[in-house]
């Protein structure tokens, strides 16, 4: 058993989602983790077999409709009723299955990344990806968090 230790299940649950950047071939990939299965009122036993009801899932951080992040650095992923909601047009993707049956992205499924939970920690086990760093790459002008204001008075 191997894999890169990403974070803990507790952290993913506390924050609602957790993102990292990985390398696939010569491209960087954004990936985010979201809680599954343990959601309040959730779907813990619908067909779960072989202990495969992992409490966390990993998805490529890109809507299937357009080039839009689902997890954003400032706010994380917006989740509602067991789904991740795209901030651009509002399509909702099942956090456990990655599937979407509504809105612009209806009929599509997010690309899943293999992770495994051991001792309450989440490991990246996908052979195609190599972990690079926590968080997302800086984009041109996507981050607006540094509006500094000084209070110099004369
Ligand atoms: S970009 Fe996500 S639904 Fe349109």
XYZ file of N, CA and C and ligand atoms in Angstrom:
466
model
N 0.846 -1.194 0.000
C 0.000 0.000 0.000
C 0.882 1.245 0.000
N 0.545 2.188 -0.869
C 1.329 3.410 -0.893
C 0.404 4.555 -1.239
N 0.988 5.638 -1.646
C 0.199 6.815 -1.978
C 0.662 7.993 -1.163
N 0.475 9.177 -1.724
C 0.896 10.390 -1.043
C -0.183 10.818 -0.051
N 0.216 11.083 1.183
C -0.748 11.508 2.198
C -1.148 12.958 1.961
N -2.412 13.200 1.660
C -2.884 14.529 1.282
C -3.312 15.357 2.485
N -4.250 14.819 3.239
C -4.813 15.539 4.371
C -5.633 14.542 5.185
N -6.448 15.049 6.091
C -7.273 14.145 6.890
C -8.734 14.249 6.459
N -9.496 13.212 6.744
C -10.926 13.235 6.466
C -11.579 14.372 7.246
N -11.124 14.571 8.462
C -11.696 15.618 9.305
C -11.521 16.995 8.668
N -10.353 17.246 8.109
C -10.102 18.541 7.460
C -11.041 18.739 6.284
N -11.231 17.700 5.486
C -12.129 17.815 4.328
C -13.550 18.111 4.812
N -13.957 17.430 5.856
C -15.313 17.664 6.379
C -15.461 19.059 6.959
N -14.447 19.486 7.683
C -14.513 20.813 8.307
C -14.597 21.919 7.263
N -13.764 21.794 6.246
C -13.707 22.867 5.237
C -14.769 22.711 4.165
N -15.294 21.514 4.016
C -16.295 21.275 2.980
C -15.682 20.786 1.690
N -14.448 21.232 1.413
C -13.687 20.718 0.268
C -12.227 21.087 0.484
N -11.350 20.415 -0.234
C -9.897 20.616 -0.066
C -9.242 20.348 -1.410
N -8.426 21.295 -1.867
C -7.891 21.189 -3.226
C -6.372 21.033 -3.227
N -5.882 20.386 -4.266
C -4.443 20.301 -4.476
C -4.158 20.289 -5.972
N -2.889 20.493 -6.284
C -2.448 20.482 -7.681
C -1.511 19.300 -7.878
N -1.695 18.618 -8.988
C -0.886 17.434 -9.271
C -0.378 17.499 -10.708
N 0.600 16.679 -10.989
C 1.186 16.619 -12.326
C 0.707 15.348 -13.022
N 0.247 15.513 -14.246
C -0.115 14.350 -15.063
C 0.573 14.503 -16.403
N 1.553 13.671 -16.661
C 2.349 13.842 -17.876
C 3.057 15.179 -17.801
N 2.812 16.044 -18.786
C 3.438 17.363 -18.714
C 2.419 18.453 -18.409
N 1.289 18.058 -17.853
C 0.255 19.043 -17.516
C -0.011 19.060 -16.020
N -0.386 20.226 -15.512
C -0.816 20.332 -14.123
C -2.319 20.109 -14.051
N -2.747 19.389 -13.043
C -4.173 19.120 -12.845
C -4.609 19.630 -11.480
N -5.757 20.293 -11.455
C -6.350 20.693 -10.180
C -7.340 19.624 -9.752
N -7.257 19.246 -8.498
C -8.122 18.199 -7.954
C -8.718 18.705 -6.644
N -9.963 18.352 -6.371
C -10.512 18.698 -5.056
C -11.173 17.482 -4.422
N -11.095 17.473 -3.099
C -11.712 16.421 -2.299
C -13.006 16.954 -1.713
N -14.021 16.105 -1.662
C -15.270 16.461 -0.976
C -15.731 15.265 -0.151
N -16.439 15.559 0.946
C -16.985 14.469 1.746
C -18.087 13.747 0.989
N -18.184 12.465 1.235
C -19.247 11.643 0.656
C -19.740 10.723 1.762
N -20.842 10.071 1.536
C -21.316 8.964 2.374
C -21.697 9.341 3.798
N -20.993 10.272 4.392
C -21.276 10.580 5.787
C -22.117 11.835 5.938
N -22.618 12.320 4.832
C -23.422 13.535 4.862
C -24.646 13.334 5.732
N -25.069 14.366 6.453
C -26.298 14.252 7.206
C -27.450 13.911 6.269
N -28.197 12.913 6.623
C -29.304 12.494 5.769
C -28.825 11.860 4.489
N -27.568 11.482 4.483
C -26.927 11.040 3.241
C -27.167 9.600 2.895
N -26.349 9.162 1.995
C -26.543 7.874 1.354
C -25.431 6.936 1.748
N -25.527 6.381 2.915
C -24.421 5.578 3.406
C -24.500 4.133 2.966
N -25.692 3.632 2.697
C -25.754 2.197 2.493
C -26.427 1.802 1.177
N -26.558 2.743 0.282
C -27.201 2.421 -0.985
C -26.245 1.642 -1.872
N -26.244 0.355 -1.732
C -25.449 -0.480 -2.624
C -23.973 -0.522 -2.306
N -23.577 -0.057 -1.160
C -22.161 -0.100 -0.828
C -21.725 -1.541 -0.588
N -20.661 -1.927 -1.263
C -20.170 -3.295 -1.103
C -18.662 -3.275 -0.935
N -18.139 -4.323 -0.385
C -16.694 -4.506 -0.263
C -16.006 -3.354 0.449
N -16.700 -2.695 1.344
C -16.072 -1.612 2.087
C -15.681 -0.442 1.217
N -16.321 -0.305 0.093
C -15.934 0.749 -0.839
C -16.623 2.073 -0.575
N -17.306 2.179 0.541
C -18.007 3.438 0.823
C -17.045 4.427 1.454
N -16.110 4.895 0.645
C -15.106 5.846 1.118
C -15.777 7.152 1.543
N -15.321 7.748 2.633
C -15.954 8.979 3.109
C -15.560 10.217 2.323
N -14.600 10.089 1.428
C -14.121 11.246 0.667
C -13.946 10.828 -0.791
N -14.275 11.730 -1.693
C -14.056 11.488 -3.117
C -13.166 12.599 -3.673
N -12.484 12.309 -4.775
C -11.627 13.308 -5.430
C -12.062 13.471 -6.877
N -12.186 14.727 -7.301
C -12.630 15.038 -8.658
C -11.714 16.078 -9.279
N -11.569 15.985 -10.605
C -10.861 17.052 -11.317
C -11.660 18.340 -11.150
N -10.941 19.418 -10.857
C -11.587 20.679 -10.500
C -11.993 21.480 -11.737
N -12.895 20.905 -12.497
C -13.305 21.593 -13.712
C -14.703 21.123 -14.096
N -15.584 22.055 -14.290
C -16.937 21.714 -14.706
C -16.878 21.037 -16.073
N -17.804 20.129 -16.321
C -17.823 19.435 -17.605
C -18.459 20.286 -18.701
N -19.107 21.374 -18.305
C -19.769 22.222 -19.300
C -18.801 23.213 -19.910
N -18.172 24.006 -19.070
C -17.184 24.970 -19.549
C -15.989 24.951 -18.609
N -14.966 25.670 -18.989
C -13.747 25.694 -18.185
C -13.989 26.543 -16.934
N -14.567 25.940 -15.928
C -14.941 26.638 -14.706
C -14.545 25.793 -13.504
N -13.831 26.425 -12.558
C -13.495 25.704 -11.329
C -14.743 25.456 -10.488
N -14.806 24.297 -9.892
C -15.877 24.005 -8.933
C -15.428 24.379 -7.524
N -14.172 24.078 -7.213
C -13.565 24.547 -5.956
C -12.770 25.795 -6.289
N -13.073 26.883 -5.602
C -12.320 28.120 -5.786
C -11.575 28.428 -4.502
N -10.404 29.040 -4.675
C -9.501 29.220 -3.553
C -10.163 29.983 -2.401
N -10.922 30.983 -2.702
C -11.478 31.829 -1.640
C -12.635 31.168 -0.911
N -13.434 30.412 -1.607
C -14.673 29.911 -1.009
C -14.778 28.385 -0.989
N -13.840 27.700 -1.576
C -13.954 26.249 -1.667
C -15.025 25.858 -2.664
N -15.562 24.663 -2.487
C -16.644 24.212 -3.367
C -17.971 24.484 -2.670
N -18.950 24.869 -3.449
C -20.296 25.063 -2.906
C -21.012 23.718 -2.955
N -21.386 23.203 -1.794
C -22.093 21.919 -1.765
C -23.489 22.136 -1.195
N -24.411 21.357 -1.736
C -25.802 21.465 -1.281
C -26.481 20.114 -1.482
N -27.006 19.561 -0.393
C -27.774 18.321 -0.491
C -27.024 17.189 -1.165
N -25.738 17.027 -0.845
C -24.977 15.926 -1.424
C -24.482 16.180 -2.833
N -24.491 17.443 -3.247
C -23.997 17.782 -4.593
C -23.049 18.968 -4.533
N -22.148 19.018 -5.510
C -21.295 20.186 -5.709
C -21.951 21.041 -6.781
N -22.128 22.312 -6.488
C -22.842 23.185 -7.410
C -21.843 24.032 -8.191
N -21.952 24.014 -9.504
C -21.074 24.842 -10.338
C -21.433 26.309 -10.145
N -20.427 27.144 -9.860
C -20.723 28.553 -9.600
C -21.135 29.341 -10.842
N -20.904 28.782 -12.014
C -21.175 29.560 -13.225
C -22.631 29.441 -13.690
N -23.108 28.227 -13.889
C -24.490 28.056 -14.362
C -25.336 27.199 -13.443
N -24.751 26.722 -12.333
C -25.565 26.083 -11.310
C -25.826 24.602 -11.463
N -25.208 23.926 -12.408
C -25.387 22.479 -12.477
C -24.837 21.843 -11.203
N -25.517 20.799 -10.730
C -25.113 20.147 -9.483
C -24.602 18.736 -9.778
N -23.420 18.420 -9.220
C -22.780 17.118 -9.426
C -22.802 16.341 -8.119
N -23.245 15.106 -8.182
C -23.288 14.254 -7.005
C -21.889 14.119 -6.399
N -21.753 14.373 -5.100
C -20.415 14.335 -4.493
C -19.833 12.926 -4.467
N -20.694 11.917 -4.468
C -20.207 10.528 -4.405
C -19.982 9.928 -5.785
N -20.821 10.312 -6.745
C -20.760 9.695 -8.072
C -20.139 10.602 -9.130
N -20.157 11.899 -8.892
C -19.642 12.845 -9.881
C -20.608 13.110 -11.013
N -21.763 12.498 -10.971
C -22.707 12.605 -12.084
C -23.581 13.853 -11.953
N -24.067 14.298 -13.102
C -24.919 15.480 -13.144
C -26.141 15.159 -14.003
N -27.313 15.518 -13.502
C -28.534 15.258 -14.279
C -29.368 16.522 -14.446
N -28.693 17.665 -14.366
C -29.461 18.905 -14.397
C -28.674 20.037 -15.048
N -29.395 20.989 -15.595
C -28.771 22.198 -16.130
C -27.884 21.947 -17.333
N -26.953 22.865 -17.531
C -26.097 22.841 -18.725
C -25.206 21.604 -18.798
N -24.847 21.052 -17.652
C -23.925 19.910 -17.639
C -24.660 18.569 -17.523
N -25.965 18.557 -17.716
C -26.747 17.324 -17.566
C -26.197 16.204 -18.447
N -26.148 14.995 -17.891
C -25.703 13.842 -18.657
C -24.200 13.631 -18.642
N -23.463 14.445 -17.883
C -22.006 14.304 -17.833
C -21.582 13.869 -16.430
N -20.333 13.483 -16.329
C -19.775 13.042 -15.047
C -18.385 13.634 -14.889
N -18.088 14.104 -13.694
C -16.750 14.622 -13.425
C -15.731 13.490 -13.516
N -14.513 13.850 -13.885
C -13.457 12.833 -13.905
C -12.992 12.564 -12.475
N -13.009 11.310 -12.095
C -12.622 10.963 -10.727
C -11.127 10.673 -10.651
N -10.575 10.929 -9.488
C -9.174 10.644 -9.188
C -9.151 9.655 -8.030
N -8.274 8.682 -8.107
C -8.236 7.641 -7.078
C -7.603 8.157 -5.793
N -8.354 8.059 -4.710
C -7.820 8.322 -3.377
C -8.269 7.179 -2.469
N -7.594 7.089 -1.362
C -7.914 6.021 -0.419
C -7.816 6.592 0.988
N -8.718 6.155 1.845
C -8.689 6.609 3.234
C -8.127 5.496 4.105
N -7.072 5.852 4.851
C -6.495 4.900 5.813
C -6.221 5.644 7.103
N -6.693 5.109 8.197
C -6.475 5.735 9.509
C -6.871 7.204 9.495
N -8.012 7.487 8.910
C -8.575 8.840 8.887
C -7.772 9.829 8.048
N -6.806 9.351 7.285
C -6.056 10.218 6.385
C -6.404 9.849 4.944
N -6.288 10.845 4.059
C -6.617 10.629 2.655
C -5.320 10.548 1.854
N -5.166 9.497 1.074
C -3.966 9.281 0.270
C -4.305 9.349 -1.210
N -3.427 9.979 -1.966
C -3.551 9.970 -3.427
C -2.981 8.654 -3.933
N -3.824 7.841 -4.567
C -3.366 6.525 -5.031
C -3.484 6.387 -6.544
N -3.766 7.496 -7.218
C -3.951 7.467 -8.664
C -2.583 7.372 -9.357
N -2.425 6.322 -10.139
C -1.129 6.101 -10.795
C -0.780 7.186 -11.802
N -1.783 7.877 -12.308
C -1.536 8.868 -13.361
C -1.088 10.223 -12.817
N -1.258 10.437 -11.513
C -0.986 11.756 -10.961
C 0.111 11.734 -9.905
N 0.920 12.776 -9.938
C 1.936 12.976 -8.916
C 1.621 14.272 -8.175
N 1.553 14.190 -6.857
C 1.215 15.359 -6.049
C 2.257 16.464 -6.214
N 1.776 17.708 -6.363
C 2.696 18.843 -6.426
C 2.593 19.714 -5.179
N 1.405 20.255 -4.912
C 1.259 21.132 -3.731
C -0.211 21.302 -3.375
N -0.431 21.722 -2.124
C -1.788 22.017 -1.669
C -2.264 23.315 -2.294
N -3.540 23.364 -2.646
C -4.115 24.574 -3.214
C -4.044 24.578 -4.726
N -4.476 25.694 -5.295
C -4.571 25.817 -6.739
C -3.504 26.752 -7.267
N -3.121 26.587 -8.537
C -2.150 27.513 -9.109
C -2.750 28.912 -9.202
N -1.869 29.903 -9.128
C -2.349 31.272 -9.305
C -2.790 31.465 -10.732
N -3.899 32.137 -10.881
C -4.404 32.433 -12.220
C -4.245 33.910 -12.499
N -4.350 34.235 -13.779
C -4.295 35.652 -14.121
C -5.522 36.348 -13.575
N -5.318 37.106 -12.538
C -6.393 37.959 -12.065
C -7.553 37.243 -11.417
N -7.427 35.941 -11.181
C -8.559 35.219 -10.591
C -8.688 35.491 -9.101
N -7.560 35.767 -8.489
C -7.595 36.021 -7.058
C -7.755 37.503 -6.792
N -8.658 37.787 -5.918
C -8.899 39.195 -5.616
C -8.757 39.454 -4.133
N -7.879 38.702 -3.518
C -7.847 38.747 -2.059
C -6.894 39.755 -1.462
N -6.201 40.526 -2.282
C -5.149 41.345 -1.693
C -5.422 42.832 -1.831
N -6.644 43.204 -1.704
C -6.967 44.622 -1.754
C -6.513 45.273 -0.463
N -5.353 45.860 -0.512
C -4.823 46.431 0.728
C -5.230 47.887 0.830
N -5.494 48.266 2.001
C -5.821 49.678 2.196
C -5.020 50.179 3.396
N -4.302 51.193 3.174
C -3.540 51.730 4.292
C -4.318 52.890 4.896
N -3.988 53.169 6.100
C -4.713 54.224 6.809
C -3.774 55.376 7.113
N -2.984 55.674 6.143
C -2.082 56.790 6.344
C -2.855 58.097 6.349
N -2.660 58.842 7.361
C -3.284 60.165 7.385
C -2.203 61.184 7.714
N -2.368 62.329 7.161
C -1.374 63.367 7.379
C -2.010 64.571 8.004
S -19.788 26.064 -16.521
Fe -20.598 24.690 -15.051
S -22.675 24.499 -15.595
Fe -21.863 25.848 -17.068
